[in-house]
JSON list of C-alpha atoms in Angstrom, two decimals:
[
{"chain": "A", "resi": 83, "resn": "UNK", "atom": "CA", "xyz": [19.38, -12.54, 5.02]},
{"chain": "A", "resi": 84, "resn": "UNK", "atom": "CA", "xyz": [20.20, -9.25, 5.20]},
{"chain": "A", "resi": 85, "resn": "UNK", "atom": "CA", "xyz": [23.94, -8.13, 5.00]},
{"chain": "A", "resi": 86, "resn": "UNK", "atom": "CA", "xyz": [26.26, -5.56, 5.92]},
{"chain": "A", "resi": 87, "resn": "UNK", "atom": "CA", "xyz": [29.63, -4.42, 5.87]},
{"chain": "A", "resi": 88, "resn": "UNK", "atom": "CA", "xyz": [31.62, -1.22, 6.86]},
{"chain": "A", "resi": 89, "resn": "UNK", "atom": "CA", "xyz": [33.88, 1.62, 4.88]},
{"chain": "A", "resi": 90, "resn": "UNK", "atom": "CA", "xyz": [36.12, 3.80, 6.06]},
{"chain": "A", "resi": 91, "resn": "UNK", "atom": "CA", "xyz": [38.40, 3.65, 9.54]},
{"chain": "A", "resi": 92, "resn": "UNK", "atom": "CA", "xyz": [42.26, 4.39, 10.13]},
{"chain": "A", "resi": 93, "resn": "UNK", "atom": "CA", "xyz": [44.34, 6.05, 11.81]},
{"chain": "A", "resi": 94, "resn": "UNK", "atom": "CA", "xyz": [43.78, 9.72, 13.33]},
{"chain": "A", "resi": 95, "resn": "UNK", "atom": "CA", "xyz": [45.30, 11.54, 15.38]},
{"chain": "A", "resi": 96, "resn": "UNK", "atom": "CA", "xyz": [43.32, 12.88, 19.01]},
{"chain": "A", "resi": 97, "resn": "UNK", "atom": "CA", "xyz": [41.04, 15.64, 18.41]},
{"chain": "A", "resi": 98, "resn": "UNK", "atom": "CA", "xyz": [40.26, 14.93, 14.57]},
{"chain": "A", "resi": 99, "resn": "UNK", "atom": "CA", "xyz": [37.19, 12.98, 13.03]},
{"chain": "A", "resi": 100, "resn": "UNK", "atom": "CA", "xyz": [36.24, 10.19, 10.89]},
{"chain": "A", "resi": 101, "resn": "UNK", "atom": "CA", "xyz": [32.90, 8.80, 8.63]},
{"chain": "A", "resi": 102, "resn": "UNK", "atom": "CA", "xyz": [32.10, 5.54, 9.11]},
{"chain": "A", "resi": 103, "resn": "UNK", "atom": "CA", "xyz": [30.07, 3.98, 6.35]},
{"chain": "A", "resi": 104, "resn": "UNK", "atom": "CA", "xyz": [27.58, 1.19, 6.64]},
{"chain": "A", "resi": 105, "resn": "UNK", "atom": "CA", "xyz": [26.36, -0.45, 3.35]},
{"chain": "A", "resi": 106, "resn": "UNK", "atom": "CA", "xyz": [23.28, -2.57, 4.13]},
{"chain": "A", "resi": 107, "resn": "UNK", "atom": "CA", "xyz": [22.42, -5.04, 1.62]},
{"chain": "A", "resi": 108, "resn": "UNK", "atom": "CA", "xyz": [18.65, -4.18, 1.36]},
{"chain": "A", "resi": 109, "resn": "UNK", "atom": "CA", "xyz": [16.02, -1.44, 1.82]},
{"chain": "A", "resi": 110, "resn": "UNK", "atom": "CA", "xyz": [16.64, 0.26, 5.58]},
{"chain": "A", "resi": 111, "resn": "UNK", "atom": "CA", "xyz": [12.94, 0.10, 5.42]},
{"chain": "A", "resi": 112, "resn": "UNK", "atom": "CA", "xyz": [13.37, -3.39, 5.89]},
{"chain": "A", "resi": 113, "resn": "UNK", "atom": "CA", "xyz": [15.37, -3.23, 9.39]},
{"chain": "A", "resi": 114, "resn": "UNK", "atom": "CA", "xyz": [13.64, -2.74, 13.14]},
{"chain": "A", "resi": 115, "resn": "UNK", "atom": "CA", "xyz": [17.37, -1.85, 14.12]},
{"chain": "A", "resi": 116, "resn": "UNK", "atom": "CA", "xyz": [21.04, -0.19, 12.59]},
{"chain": "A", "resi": 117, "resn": "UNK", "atom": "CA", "xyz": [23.75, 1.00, 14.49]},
{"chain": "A", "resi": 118, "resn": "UNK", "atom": "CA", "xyz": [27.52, 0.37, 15.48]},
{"chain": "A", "resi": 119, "resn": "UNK", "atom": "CA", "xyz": [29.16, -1.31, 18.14]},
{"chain": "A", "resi": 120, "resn": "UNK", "atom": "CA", "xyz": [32.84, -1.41, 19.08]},
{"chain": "A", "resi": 121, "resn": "UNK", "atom": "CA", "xyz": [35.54, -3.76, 20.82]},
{"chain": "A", "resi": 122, "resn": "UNK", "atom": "CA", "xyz": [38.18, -2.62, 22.43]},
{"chain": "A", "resi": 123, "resn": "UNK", "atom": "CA", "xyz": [41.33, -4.83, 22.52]},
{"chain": "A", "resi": 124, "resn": "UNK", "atom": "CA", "xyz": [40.63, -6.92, 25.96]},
{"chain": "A", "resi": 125, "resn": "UNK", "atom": "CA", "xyz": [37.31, -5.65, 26.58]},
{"chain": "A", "resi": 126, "resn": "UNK", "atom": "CA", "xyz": [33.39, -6.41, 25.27]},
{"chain": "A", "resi": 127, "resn": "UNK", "atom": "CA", "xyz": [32.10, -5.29, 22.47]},
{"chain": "A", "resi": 128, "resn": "UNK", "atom": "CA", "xyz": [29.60, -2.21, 22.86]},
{"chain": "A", "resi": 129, "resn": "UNK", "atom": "CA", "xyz": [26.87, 0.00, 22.23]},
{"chain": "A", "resi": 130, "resn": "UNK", "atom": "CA", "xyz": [28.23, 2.85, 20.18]},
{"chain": "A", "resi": 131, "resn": "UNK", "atom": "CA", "xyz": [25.10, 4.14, 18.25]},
{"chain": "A", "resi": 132, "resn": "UNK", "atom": "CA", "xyz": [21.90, 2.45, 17.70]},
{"chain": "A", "resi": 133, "resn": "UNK", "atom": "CA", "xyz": [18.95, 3.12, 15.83]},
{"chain": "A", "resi": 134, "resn": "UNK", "atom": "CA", "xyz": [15.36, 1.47, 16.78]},
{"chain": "A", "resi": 135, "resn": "UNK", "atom": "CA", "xyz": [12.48, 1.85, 14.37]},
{"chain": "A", "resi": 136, "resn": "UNK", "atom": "CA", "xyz": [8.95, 2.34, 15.52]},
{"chain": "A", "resi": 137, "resn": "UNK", "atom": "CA", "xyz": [5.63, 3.20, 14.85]},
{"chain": "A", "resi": 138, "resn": "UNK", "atom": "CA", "xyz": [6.54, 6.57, 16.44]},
{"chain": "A", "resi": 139, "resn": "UNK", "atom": "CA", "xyz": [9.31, 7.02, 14.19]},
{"chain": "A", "resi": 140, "resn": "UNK", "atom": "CA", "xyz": [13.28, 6.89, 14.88]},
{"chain": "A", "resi": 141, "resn": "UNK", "atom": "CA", "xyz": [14.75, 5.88, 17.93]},
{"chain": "A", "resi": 142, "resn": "UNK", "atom": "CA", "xyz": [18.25, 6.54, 18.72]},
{"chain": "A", "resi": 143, "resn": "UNK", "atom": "CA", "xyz": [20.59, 5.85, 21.61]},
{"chain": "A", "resi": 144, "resn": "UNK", "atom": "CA", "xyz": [24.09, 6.77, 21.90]},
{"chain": "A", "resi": 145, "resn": "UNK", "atom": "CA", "xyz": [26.51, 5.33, 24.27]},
{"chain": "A", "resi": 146, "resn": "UNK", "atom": "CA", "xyz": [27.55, 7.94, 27.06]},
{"chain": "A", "resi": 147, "resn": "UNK", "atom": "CA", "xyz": [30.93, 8.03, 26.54]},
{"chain": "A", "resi": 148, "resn": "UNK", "atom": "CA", "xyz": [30.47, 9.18, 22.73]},
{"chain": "A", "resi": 149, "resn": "UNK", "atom": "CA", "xyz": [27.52, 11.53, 23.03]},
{"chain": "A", "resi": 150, "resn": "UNK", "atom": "CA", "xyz": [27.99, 15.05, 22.10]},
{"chain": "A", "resi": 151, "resn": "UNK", "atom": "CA", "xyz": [30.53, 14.09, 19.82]},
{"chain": "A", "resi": 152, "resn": "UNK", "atom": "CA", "xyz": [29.76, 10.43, 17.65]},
{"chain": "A", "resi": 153, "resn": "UNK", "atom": "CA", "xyz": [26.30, 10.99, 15.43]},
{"chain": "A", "resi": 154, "resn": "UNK", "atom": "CA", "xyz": [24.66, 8.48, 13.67]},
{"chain": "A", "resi": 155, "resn": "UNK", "atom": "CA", "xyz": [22.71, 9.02, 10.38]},
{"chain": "A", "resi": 156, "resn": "UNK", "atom": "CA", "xyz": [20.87, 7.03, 8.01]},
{"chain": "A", "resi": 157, "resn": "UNK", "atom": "CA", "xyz": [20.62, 7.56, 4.15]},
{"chain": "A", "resi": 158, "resn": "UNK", "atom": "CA", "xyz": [17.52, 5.59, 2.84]},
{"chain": "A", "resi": 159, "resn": "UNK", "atom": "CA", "xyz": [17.79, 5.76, -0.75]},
{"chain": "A", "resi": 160, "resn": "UNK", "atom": "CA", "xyz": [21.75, 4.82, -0.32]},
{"chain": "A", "resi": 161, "resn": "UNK", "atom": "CA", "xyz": [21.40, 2.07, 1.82]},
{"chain": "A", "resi": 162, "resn": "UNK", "atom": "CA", "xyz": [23.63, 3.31, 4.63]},
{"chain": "A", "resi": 163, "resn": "UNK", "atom": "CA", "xyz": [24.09, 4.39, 8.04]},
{"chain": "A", "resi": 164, "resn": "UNK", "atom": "CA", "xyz": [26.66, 6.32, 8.68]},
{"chain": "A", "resi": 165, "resn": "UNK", "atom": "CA", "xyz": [28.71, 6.93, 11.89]},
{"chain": "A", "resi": 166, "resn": "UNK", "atom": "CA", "xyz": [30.61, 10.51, 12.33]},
{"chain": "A", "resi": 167, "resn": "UNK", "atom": "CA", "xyz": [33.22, 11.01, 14.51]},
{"chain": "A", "resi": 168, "resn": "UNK", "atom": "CA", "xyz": [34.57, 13.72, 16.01]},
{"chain": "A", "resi": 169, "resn": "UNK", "atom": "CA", "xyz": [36.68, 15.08, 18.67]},
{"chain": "A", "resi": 170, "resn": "UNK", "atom": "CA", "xyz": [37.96, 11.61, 18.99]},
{"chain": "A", "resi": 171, "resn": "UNK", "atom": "CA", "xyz": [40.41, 10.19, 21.59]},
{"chain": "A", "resi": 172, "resn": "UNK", "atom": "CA", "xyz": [42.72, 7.69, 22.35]},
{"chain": "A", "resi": 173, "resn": "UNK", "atom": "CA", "xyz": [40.18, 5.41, 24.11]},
{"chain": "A", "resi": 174, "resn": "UNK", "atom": "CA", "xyz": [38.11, 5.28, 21.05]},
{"chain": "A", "resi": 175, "resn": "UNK", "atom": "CA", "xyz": [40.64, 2.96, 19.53]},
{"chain": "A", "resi": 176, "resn": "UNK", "atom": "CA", "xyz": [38.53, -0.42, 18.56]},
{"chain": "A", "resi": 177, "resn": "UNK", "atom": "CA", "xyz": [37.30, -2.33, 15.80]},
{"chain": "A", "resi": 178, "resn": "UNK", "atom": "CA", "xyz": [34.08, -0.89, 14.88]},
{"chain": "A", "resi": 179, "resn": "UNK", "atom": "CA", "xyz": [31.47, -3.06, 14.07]},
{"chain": "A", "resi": 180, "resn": "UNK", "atom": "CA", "xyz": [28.15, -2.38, 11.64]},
{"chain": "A", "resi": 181, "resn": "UNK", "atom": "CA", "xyz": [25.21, -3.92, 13.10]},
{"chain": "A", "resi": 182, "resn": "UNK", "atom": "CA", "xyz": [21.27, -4.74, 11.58]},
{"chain": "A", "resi": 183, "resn": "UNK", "atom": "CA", "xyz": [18.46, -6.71, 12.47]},
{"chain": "A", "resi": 184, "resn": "UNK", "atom": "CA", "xyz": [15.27, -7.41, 10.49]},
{"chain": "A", "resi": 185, "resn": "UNK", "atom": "CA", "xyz": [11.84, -7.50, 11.26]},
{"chain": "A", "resi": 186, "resn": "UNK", "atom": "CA", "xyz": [12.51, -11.32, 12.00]},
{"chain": "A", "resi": 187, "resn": "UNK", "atom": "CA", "xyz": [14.88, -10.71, 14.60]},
{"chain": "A", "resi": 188, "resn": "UNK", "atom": "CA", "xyz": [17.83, -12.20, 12.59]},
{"chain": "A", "resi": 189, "resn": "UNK", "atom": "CA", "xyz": [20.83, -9.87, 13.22]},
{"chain": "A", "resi": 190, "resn": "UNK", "atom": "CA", "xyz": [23.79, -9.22, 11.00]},
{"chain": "A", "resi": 191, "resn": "UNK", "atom": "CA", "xyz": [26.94, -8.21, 11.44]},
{"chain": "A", "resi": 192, "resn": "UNK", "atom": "CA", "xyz": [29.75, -6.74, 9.18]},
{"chain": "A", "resi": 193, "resn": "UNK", "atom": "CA", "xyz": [33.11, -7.24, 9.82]},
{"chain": "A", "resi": 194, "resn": "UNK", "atom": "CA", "xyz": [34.42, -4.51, 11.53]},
{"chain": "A", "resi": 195, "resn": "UNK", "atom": "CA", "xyz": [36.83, -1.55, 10.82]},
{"chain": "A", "resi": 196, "resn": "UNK", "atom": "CA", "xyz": [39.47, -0.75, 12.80]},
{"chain": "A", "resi": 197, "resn": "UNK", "atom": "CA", "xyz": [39.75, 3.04, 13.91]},
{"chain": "A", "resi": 198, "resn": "UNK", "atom": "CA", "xyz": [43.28, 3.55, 16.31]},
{"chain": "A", "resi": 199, "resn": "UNK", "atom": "CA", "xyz": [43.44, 6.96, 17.70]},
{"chain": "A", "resi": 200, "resn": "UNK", "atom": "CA", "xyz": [47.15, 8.40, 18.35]},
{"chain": "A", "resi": 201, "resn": "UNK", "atom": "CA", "xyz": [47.60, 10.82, 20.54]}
]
């Protein structure tokens, strides 16, 4: 069972940026999906960032409201998918969640990081 769980988060003020770090307990190679959601106090959690492997290679999809200015990366010898932030704002405020899923369809989930933007 594959496992994950998230570095990095804080506080930052409006305009700055922040790494998220996902540490995924086995090879990437293993995974048919990575990426990071988010929950916002009162609302669902969402799509922030999500990788898809393929035949053809690398999928990715961003959420609207974050593209142009989140980007999500994968280091395969490390383990990790990473999440950059930048030009944040206040409505990116949430507890951001670290997400996998194996070839088996079993998904994991880390336990979140909380990123508040002031501003």
């Amino acid at each position: 069972q594959v496992e994950v769980v998230e570095l990095g988060g804080g506080l930052v003020e409006a305009g700055k940026s922040l790494r998220l770090s996902c540490v995924v307990s086995e090879s990437l190679f293993r995974l048919s999906a990575m990426g990071w959601y988010r929950q916002a106090p009162g609302k669902q959690r969402e799509m922030v960032a999500l990788i898809t492997t393929g035949d053809g290679g690398d999928t990715v999809n961003y959420a609207d409201s974050v593209k142009e200015r989140f980007t999500i990366s994968r280091d395969n010898p490390k383990n990790t998918v990473d999440l950059q932030l930048n030009s944040l704002k206040p409505d990116d405020t949430a507890v951001y969640y670290c997400y996998a899923r194996d070839y088996y369809f079993k998904n994991a989930w880390g336990p979140g990081t909380q990123v508040t933007v002031s501003g």
